Short mmCIF file of C-alpha atoms in Angstrom, two decimals:
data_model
loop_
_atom_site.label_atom_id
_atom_site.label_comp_id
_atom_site.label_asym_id
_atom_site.label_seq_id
_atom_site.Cartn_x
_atom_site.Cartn_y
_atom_site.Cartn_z
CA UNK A 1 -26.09 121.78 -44.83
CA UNK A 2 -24.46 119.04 -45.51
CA UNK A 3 -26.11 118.77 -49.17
CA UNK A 4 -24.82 122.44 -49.75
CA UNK A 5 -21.36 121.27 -48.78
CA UNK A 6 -21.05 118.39 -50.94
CA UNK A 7 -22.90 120.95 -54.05
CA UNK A 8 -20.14 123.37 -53.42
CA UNK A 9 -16.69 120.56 -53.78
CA UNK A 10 -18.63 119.48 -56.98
CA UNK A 11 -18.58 122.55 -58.02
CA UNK A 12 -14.61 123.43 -57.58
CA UNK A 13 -13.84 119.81 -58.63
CA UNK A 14 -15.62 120.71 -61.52
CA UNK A 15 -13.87 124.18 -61.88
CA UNK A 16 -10.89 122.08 -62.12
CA UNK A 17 -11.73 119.68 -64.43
CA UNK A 18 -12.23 122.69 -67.12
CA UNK A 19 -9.17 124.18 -65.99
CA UNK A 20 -7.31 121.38 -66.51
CA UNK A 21 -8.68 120.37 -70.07
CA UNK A 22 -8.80 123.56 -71.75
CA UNK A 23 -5.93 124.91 -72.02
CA UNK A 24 -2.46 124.32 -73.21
CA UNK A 25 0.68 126.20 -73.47
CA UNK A 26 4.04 125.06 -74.77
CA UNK A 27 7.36 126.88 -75.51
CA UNK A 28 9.69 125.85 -79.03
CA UNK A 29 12.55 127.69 -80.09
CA UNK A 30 13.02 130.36 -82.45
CA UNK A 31 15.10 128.95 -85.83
CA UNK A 32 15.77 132.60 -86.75
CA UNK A 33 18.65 134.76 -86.01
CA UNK A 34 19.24 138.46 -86.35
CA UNK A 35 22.45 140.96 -86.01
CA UNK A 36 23.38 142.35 -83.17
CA UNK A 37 24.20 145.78 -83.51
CA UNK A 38 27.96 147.40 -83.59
CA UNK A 39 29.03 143.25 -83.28
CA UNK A 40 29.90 140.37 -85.35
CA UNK A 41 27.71 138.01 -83.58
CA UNK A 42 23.97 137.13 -84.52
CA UNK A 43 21.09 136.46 -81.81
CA UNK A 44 19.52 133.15 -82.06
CA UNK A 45 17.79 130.51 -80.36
CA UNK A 46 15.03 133.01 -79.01
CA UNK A 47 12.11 131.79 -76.64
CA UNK A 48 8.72 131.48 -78.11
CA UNK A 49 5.87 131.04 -76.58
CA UNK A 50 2.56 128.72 -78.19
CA UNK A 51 -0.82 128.21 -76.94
CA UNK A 52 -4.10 126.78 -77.73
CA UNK A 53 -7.63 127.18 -75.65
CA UNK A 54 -10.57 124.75 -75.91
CA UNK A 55 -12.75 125.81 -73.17
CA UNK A 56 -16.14 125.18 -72.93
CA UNK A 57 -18.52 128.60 -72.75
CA UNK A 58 -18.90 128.28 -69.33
CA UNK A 59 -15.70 128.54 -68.14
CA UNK A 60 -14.56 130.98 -69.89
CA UNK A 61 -10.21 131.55 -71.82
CA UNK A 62 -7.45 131.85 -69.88
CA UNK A 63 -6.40 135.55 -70.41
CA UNK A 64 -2.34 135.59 -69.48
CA UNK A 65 0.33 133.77 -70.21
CA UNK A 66 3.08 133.82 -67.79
CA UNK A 67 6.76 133.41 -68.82
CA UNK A 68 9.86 132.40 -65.86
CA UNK A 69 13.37 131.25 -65.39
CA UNK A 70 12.63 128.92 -63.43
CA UNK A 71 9.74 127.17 -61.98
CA UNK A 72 7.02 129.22 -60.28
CA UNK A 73 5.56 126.11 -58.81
CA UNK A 74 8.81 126.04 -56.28
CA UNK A 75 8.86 129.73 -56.03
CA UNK A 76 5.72 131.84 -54.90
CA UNK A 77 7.86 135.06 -55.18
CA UNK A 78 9.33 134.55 -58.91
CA UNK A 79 9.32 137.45 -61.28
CA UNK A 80 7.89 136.31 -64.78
CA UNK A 81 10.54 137.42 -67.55
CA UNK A 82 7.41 138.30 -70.36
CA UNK A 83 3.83 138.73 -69.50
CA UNK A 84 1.35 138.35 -72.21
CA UNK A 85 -2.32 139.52 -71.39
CA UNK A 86 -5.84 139.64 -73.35
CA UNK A 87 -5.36 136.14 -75.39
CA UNK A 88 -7.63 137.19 -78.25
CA UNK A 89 -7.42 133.92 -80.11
CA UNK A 90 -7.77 130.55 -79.00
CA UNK A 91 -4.35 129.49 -80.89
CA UNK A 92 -1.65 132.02 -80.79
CA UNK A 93 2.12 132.36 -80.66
CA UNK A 94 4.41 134.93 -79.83
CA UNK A 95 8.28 135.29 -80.79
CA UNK A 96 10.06 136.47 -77.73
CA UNK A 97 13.47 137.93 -77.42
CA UNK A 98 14.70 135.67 -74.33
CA UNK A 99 17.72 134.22 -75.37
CA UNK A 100 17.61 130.43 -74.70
CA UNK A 101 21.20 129.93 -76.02
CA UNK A 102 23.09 126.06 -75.59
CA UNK A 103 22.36 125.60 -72.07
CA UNK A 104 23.91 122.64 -70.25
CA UNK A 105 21.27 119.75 -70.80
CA UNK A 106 19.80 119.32 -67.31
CA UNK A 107 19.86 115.46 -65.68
CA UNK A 108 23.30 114.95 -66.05
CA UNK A 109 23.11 114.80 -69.79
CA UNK A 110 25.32 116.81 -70.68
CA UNK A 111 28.69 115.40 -70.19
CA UNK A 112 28.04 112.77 -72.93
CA UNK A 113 29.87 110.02 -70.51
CA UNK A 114 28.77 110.33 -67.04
CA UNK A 115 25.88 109.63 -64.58
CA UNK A 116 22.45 109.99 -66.52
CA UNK A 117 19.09 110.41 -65.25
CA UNK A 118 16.16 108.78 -66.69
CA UNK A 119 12.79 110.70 -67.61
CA UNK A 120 12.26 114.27 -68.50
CA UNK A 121 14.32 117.03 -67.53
CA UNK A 122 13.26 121.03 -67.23
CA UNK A 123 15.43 123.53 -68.85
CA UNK A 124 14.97 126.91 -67.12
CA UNK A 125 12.32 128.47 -68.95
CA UNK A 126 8.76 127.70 -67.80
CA UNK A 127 5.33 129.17 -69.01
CA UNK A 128 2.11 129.27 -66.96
CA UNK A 129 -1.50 129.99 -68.23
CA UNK A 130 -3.81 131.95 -66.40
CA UNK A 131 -7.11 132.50 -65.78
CA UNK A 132 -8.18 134.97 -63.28
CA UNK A 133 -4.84 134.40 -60.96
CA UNK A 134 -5.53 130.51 -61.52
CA UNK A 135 -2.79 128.64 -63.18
CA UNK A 136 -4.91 126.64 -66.29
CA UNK A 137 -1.84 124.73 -67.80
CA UNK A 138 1.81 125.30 -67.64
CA UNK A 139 5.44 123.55 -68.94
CA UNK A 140 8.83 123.98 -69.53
CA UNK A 141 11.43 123.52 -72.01
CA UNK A 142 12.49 119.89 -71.62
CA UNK A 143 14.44 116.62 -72.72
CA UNK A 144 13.13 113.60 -72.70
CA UNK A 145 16.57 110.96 -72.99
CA UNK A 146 14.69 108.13 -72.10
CA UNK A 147 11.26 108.40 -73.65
CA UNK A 148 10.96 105.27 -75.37
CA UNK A 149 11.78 103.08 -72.70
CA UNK A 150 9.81 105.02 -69.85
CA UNK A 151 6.95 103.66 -71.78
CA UNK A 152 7.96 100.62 -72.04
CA UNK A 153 4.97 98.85 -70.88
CA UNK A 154 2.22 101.08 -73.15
CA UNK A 155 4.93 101.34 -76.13
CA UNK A 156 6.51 97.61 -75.66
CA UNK A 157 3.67 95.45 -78.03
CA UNK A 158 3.97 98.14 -80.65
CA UNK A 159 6.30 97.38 -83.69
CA UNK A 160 8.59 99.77 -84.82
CA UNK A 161 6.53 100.77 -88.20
CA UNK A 162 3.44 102.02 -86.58
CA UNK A 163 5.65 104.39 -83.93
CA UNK A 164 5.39 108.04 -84.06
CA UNK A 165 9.18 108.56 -84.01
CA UNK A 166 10.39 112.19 -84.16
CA UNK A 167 13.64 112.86 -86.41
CA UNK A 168 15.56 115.26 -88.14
CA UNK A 169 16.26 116.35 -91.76
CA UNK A 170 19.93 116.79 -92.84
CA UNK A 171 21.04 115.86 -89.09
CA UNK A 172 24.47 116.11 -89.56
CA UNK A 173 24.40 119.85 -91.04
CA UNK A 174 24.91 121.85 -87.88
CA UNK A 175 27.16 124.26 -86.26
CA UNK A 176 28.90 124.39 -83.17
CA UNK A 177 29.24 127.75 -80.88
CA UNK A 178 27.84 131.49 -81.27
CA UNK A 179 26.70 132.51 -84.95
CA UNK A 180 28.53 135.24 -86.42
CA UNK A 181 27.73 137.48 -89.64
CA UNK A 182 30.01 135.11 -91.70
CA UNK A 183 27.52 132.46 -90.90
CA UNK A 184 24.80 134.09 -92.90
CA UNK A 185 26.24 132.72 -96.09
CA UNK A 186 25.26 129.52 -94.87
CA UNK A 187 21.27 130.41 -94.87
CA UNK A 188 21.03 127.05 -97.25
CA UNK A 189 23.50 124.64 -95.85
CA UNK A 190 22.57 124.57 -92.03
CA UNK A 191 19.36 122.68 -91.40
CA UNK A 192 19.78 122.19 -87.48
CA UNK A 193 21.47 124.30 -84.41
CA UNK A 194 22.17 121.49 -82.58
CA UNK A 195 24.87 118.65 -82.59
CA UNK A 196 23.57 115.22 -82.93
CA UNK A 197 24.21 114.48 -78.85
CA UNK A 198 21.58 117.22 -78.16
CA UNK A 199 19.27 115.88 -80.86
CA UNK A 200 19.18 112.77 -79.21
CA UNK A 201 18.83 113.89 -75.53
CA UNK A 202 16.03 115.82 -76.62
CA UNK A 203 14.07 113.10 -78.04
CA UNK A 204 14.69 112.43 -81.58
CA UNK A 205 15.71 109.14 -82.88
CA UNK A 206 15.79 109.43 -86.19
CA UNK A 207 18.85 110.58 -87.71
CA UNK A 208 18.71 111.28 -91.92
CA UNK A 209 22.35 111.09 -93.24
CA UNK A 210 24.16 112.17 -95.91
CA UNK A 211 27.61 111.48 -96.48
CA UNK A 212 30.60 111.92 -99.00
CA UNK A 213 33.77 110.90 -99.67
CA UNK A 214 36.76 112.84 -99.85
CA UNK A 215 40.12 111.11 -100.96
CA UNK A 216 42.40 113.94 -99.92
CA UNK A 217 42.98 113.42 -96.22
CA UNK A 218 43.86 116.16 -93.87
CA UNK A 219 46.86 116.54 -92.31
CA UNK A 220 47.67 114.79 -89.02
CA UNK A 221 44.73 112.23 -89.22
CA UNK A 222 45.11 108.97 -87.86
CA UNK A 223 44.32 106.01 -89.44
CA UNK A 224 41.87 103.98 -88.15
CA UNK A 225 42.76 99.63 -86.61
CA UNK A 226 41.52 98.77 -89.62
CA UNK A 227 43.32 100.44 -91.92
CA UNK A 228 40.65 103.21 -93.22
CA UNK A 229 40.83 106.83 -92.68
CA UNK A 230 37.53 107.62 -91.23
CA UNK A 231 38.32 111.44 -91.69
CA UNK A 232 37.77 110.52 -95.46
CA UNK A 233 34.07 110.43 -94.65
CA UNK A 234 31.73 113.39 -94.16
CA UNK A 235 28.31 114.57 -93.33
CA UNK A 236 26.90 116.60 -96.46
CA UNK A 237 24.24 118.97 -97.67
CA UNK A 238 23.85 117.72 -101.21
CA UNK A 239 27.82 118.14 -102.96
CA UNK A 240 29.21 120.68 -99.41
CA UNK A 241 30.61 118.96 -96.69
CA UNK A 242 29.83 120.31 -93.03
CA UNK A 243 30.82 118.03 -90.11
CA UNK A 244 32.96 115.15 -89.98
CA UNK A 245 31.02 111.55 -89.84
CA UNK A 246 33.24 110.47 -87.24
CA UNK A 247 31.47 113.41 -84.57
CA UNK A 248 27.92 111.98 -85.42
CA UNK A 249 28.85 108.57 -85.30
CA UNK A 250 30.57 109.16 -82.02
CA UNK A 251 27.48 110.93 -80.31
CA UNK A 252 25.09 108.23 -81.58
CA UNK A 253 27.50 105.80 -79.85
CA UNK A 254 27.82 107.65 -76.54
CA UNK A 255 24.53 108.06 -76.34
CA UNK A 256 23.48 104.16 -76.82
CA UNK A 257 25.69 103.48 -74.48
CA UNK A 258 24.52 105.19 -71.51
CA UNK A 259 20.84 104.68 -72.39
CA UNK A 260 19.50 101.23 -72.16
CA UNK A 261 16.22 101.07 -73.77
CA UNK A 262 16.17 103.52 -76.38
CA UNK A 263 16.15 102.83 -79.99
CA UNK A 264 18.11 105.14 -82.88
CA UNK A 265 17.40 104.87 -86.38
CA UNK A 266 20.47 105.91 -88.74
CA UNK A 267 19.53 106.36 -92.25
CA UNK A 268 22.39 106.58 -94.41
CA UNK A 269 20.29 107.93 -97.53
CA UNK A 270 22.14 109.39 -100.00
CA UNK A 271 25.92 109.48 -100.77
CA UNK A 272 26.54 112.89 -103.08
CA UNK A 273 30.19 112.62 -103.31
CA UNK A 274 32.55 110.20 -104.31
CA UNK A 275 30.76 107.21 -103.55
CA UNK A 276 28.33 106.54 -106.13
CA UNK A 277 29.16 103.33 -108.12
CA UNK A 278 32.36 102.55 -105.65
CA UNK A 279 31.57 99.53 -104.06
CA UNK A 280 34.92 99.05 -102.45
CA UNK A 281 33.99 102.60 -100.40
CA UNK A 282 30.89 101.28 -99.55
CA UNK A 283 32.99 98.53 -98.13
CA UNK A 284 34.84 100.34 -96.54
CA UNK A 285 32.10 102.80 -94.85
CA UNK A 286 30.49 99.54 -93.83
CA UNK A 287 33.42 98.40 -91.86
CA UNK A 288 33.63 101.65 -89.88
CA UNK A 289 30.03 101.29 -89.36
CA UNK A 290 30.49 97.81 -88.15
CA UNK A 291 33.04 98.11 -86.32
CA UNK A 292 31.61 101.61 -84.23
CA UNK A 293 28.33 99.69 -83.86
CA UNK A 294 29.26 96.23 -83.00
CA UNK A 295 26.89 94.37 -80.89
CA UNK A 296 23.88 96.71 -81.24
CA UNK A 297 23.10 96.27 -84.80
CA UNK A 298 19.44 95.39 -85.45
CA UNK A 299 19.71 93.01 -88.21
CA UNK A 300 15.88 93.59 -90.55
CA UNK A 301 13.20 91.98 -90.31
CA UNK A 302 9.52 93.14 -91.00
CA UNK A 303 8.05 91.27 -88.09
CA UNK A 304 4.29 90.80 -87.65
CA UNK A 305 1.91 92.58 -90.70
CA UNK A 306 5.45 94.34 -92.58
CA UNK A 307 5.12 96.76 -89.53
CA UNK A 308 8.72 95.33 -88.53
CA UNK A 309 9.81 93.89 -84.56
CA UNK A 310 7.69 95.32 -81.75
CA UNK A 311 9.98 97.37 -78.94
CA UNK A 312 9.67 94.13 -76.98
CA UNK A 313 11.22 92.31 -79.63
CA UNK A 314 14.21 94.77 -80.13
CA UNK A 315 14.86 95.19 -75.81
CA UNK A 316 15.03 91.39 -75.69
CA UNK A 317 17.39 91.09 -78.65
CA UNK A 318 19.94 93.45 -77.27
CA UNK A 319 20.08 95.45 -80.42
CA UNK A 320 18.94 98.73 -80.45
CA UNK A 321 20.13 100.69 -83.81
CA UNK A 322 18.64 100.28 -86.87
CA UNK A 323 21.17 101.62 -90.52
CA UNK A 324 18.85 101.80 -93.17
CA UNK A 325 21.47 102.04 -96.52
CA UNK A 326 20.50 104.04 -99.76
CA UNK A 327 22.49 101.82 -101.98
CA UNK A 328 20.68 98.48 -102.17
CA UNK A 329 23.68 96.91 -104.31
CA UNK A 330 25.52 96.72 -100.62
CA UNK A 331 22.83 96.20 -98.68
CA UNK A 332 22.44 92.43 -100.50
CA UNK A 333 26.07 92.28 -99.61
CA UNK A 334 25.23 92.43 -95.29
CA UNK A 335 22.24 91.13 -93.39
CA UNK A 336 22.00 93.66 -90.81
CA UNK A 337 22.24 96.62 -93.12
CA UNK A 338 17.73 97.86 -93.25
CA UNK A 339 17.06 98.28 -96.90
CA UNK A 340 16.60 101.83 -98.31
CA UNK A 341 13.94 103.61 -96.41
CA UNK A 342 11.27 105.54 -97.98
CA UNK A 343 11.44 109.17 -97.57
CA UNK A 344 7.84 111.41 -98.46
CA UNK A 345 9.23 114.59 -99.95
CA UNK A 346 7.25 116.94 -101.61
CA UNK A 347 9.73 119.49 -102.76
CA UNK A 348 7.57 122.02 -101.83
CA UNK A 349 8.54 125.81 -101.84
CA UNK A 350 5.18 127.01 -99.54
CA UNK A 351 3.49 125.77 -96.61
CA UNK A 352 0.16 125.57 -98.44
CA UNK A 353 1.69 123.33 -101.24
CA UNK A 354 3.55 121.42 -98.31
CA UNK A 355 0.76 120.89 -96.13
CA UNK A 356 -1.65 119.90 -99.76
CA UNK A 357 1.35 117.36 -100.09
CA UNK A 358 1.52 116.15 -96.77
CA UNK A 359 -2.47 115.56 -97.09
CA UNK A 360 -2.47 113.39 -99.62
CA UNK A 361 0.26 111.57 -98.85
CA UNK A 362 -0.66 110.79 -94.98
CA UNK A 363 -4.20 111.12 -95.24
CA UNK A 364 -5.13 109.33 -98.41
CA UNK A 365 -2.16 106.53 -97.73
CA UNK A 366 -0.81 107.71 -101.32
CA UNK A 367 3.11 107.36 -99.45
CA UNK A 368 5.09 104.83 -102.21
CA UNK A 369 6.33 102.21 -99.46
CA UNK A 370 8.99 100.47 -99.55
CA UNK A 371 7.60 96.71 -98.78
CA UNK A 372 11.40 95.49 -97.73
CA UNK A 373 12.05 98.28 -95.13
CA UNK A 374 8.49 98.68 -92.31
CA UNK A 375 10.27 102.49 -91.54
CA UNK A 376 9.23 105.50 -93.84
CA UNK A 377 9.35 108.94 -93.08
CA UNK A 378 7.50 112.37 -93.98
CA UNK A 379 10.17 114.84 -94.91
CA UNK A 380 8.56 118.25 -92.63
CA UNK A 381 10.36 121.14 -94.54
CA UNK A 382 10.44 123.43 -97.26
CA UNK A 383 12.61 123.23 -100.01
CA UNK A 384 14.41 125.80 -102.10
CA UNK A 385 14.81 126.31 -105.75
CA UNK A 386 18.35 126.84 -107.37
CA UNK A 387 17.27 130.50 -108.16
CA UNK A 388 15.95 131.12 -104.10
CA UNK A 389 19.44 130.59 -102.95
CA UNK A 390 21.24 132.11 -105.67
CA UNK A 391 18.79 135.55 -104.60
CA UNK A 392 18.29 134.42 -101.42
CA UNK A 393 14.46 135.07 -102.05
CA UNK A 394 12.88 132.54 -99.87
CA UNK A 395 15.42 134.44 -96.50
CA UNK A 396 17.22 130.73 -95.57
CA UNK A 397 16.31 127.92 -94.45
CA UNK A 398 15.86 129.24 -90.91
CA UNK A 399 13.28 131.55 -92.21
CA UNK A 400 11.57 129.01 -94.23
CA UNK A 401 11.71 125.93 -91.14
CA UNK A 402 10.03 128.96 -88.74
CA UNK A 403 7.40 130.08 -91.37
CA UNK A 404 6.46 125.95 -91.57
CA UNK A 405 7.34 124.66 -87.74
CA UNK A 406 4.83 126.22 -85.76
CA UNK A 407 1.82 124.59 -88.26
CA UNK A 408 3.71 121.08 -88.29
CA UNK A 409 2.71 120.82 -84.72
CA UNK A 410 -0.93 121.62 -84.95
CA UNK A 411 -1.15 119.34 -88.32
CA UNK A 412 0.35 116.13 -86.54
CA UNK A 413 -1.25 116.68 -83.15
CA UNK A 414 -4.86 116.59 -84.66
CA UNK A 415 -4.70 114.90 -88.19
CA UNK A 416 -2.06 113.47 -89.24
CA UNK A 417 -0.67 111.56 -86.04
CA UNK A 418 -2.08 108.05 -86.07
CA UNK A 419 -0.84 107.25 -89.56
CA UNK A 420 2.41 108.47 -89.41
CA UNK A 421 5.84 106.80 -88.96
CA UNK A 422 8.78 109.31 -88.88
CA UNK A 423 8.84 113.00 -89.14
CA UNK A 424 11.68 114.45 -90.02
CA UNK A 425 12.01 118.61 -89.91
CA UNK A 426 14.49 121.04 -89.77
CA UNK A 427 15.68 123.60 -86.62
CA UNK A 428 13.34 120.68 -84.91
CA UNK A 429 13.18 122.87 -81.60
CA UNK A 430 11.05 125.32 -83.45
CA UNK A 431 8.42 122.91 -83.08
CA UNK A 432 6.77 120.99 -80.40
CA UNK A 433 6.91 117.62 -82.53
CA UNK A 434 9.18 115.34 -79.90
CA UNK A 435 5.98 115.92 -77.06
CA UNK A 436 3.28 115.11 -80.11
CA UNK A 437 4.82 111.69 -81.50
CA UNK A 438 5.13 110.30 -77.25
CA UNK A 439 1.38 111.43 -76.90
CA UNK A 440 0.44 109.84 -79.93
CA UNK A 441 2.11 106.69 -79.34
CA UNK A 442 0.44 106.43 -76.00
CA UNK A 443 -3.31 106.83 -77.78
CA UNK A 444 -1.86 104.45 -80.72
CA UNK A 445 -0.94 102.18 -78.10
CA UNK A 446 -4.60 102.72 -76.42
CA UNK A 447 -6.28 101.50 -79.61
CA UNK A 448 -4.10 98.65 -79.92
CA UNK A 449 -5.63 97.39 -76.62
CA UNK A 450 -8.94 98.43 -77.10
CA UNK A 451 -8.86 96.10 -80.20
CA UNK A 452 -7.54 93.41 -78.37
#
């Protein structure tokens, strides 16, 4: 009997175990939008819903996914919002139309200034994967504010240059508030929906910049205490300006400042306006830098094998930005300004010629390096030719981030992870790329012990 008994908890620990391991679902964000009818205003931001199933034969998919507004775990009684039954293939995703919107970031994170809590945070939307009744895998929409230093003692020994670190592309080139129609004839200048405080909270922490300089100076802007007129200074996309330098420097500040272990990366990479051979605005974009930054500038160094300083390094030095500056005439000029950093980009107009790209580039080590700077970074996105956006044949760049996203998550989580440094992509919520570089660093950090 008592051989029977012990058979029989083998068997549901068992049960478990392939519950547990084969199955996972995750939830992005939609990048496109679409009108709403007899209005002005366009629907974005809509829930979608991924999955993948590696079961072995004998136990058999999951079969539903269930989708909430809040967590079913705490409530028993909880309607799901979407049901999706008969799972037909073992990776699938599915567009919803649950509007996630700009909620208030959970954790306290969303007043920019006040009382912060470390570790991941749920949004409201969960999904659950079934089998039979039995909940296989579930999640939520989250943030994770503090990632880097939650891990501080699997992530601390690793330097900077073999991190997975998630970033965006264009970060700057966002919008605040509902879309309207108007906004659709911004399809190629808006490469992210959300403003550099969000991108942060979320996870990323690698910010590519653009900026110009315009001499014309609107009216009633103060000058700065050192005599410069920040306002003079923009985020672009290529020649267009789109927000103010002063509202992304100000976020990146904020959030450094209630955070005490993570690390941002700012990499001021091109200047497309008004800057190019002016060394006195370089100057003077330096001082503001300086100045906004003081006393948590990273100065370079490329630390142990050109890999750069391990985490450990940078918590007990204090300093936890890195500027990486695409003119290398000023960078001789300052010690703590990063030499240019290498950015992968493929120009690629399809996700086939993208992903060929990415291939050879990751895969075969073919990336050009840049053996002053231990950061480079794969450029995740698709880019359009002169004659797309004059037609508008490729739909926007929100159409061509979500027909790319979904496949940058599969490609990084199982091939391309362990030799990458940054990835940056657009409409990065459409993508589940934040979640793949923390799991990756924790195996990269895994075979960094096993070798020792």
């Amino acid at each position: 009997m008592l051989r029977g008994f012990v058979l029989l908890l083998l068997h549901i620990f068992c049960d478990i175990a392939l519950a547990a391991h084969c199955g996972k679902v995750w939830l992005t964000v939609s990048s496109l939008w679409r009108p709403m009818p007899d209005c002005d205003k366009m629907v974005d931001a809509e829930l979608e819903v991924n999955w993948e199933l590696d079961c072995p034969e004998e136990a058999g998919y999951p079969n539903t996914i269930k989708v909430f507004t809040a967590d079913p775990a705490h409530n028993k009684t909880l309607k799901p919002k979407l049901i999706l039954t008969s799972l037909q293939h073992p990776r699938g995703y599915y567009r919803t139309n649950i509007t996630v919107g700009r909620p208030p970031l959970p954790g306290g994170w969303d007043t920019k200034d006040g009382a912060t809590l470390a570790g991941s945070h749920c949004l409201k939307h969960y999904a659950a994967l079934y089998k039979d009744g039995v909940v296989y895998a579930s999640s939520c929409l989250q943030i994770w504010p503090t990632w880097m230093y939650d891990l501080r003692r699997q992530l601390g020994r690793l330097p900077i240059g073999s991190l997975m670190i998630p970033g965006t592309h264009n970060s700057g080139c966002y919008k605040h508030g509902d879309l309207t129609r108007k906004d659709a004839f911004q399809r190629y200048l808006l490469t992210q929906d959300r403003d550099v405080w969000t991108q942060l909270v979320h996870g990323i922490r690698y910010l590519d910049i653009r900026v110009g300089y315009y001499p014309s100076i609107p009216n009633g802007t103060a000058v700065d205490e050192e005599g410069y007129h920040v306002s003079r200074f923009w985020i672009n996309h290529d020649v267009i300006r789109i927000t103010p330098l002063s509202e992304v420097l100000r976020d990146v500040r904020n959030f450094l400042d209630v955070t005490s272990g993570e690390v941002v990366i700012m990499d001021f990479h091109r200047f497309p306006v008004g800057l190019e051979g002016k060394p006195s605005r370089h100057r003077k974009l330096i001082t503001i830098l300086h100045r906004e930054f003081r006393g948590l500038i990273l100065n370079r160094d490329i630390g142990v094998d050109g890999l750069g300083p391990t985490l450990n390094d940078i918590w007990s030095s204090g300093k936890r930005i890195i500027i990486c500056y695409g003119d290398k005439y000023t960078v001789n000029e300052y010690a703590w300004l990063w030499p240019p950093l290498t950015q992968v980009w493929g120009n690629q107009q399809t996700v086939e010629g993208l992903f060929k790209y990415l291939d050879e580039v990751i895969l075969e080590l073919k990336a050009p390096r840049n053996n002053q700077n231990p950061l480079w970074a794969v450029m995740a996105e698709l880019t359009p030719f002169p004659l797309d956006i004059f037609f508008n044949l490729s739909g926007g760049l929100r159409q061509m981030a979500d027909s790319v996203n979904r496949n940058l998550t599969v490609k990084f989580q199982t091939e391309w992870w362990k030799e990458t440094n940054i990835v940056a992509t657009d409409f990065f919520l459409g993508n589940n790329l934040i979640d793949v570089s923390i799991q990756s660093n924790i195996k990269k950090s895994n075979i960094a012990q096993w070798r020792l």
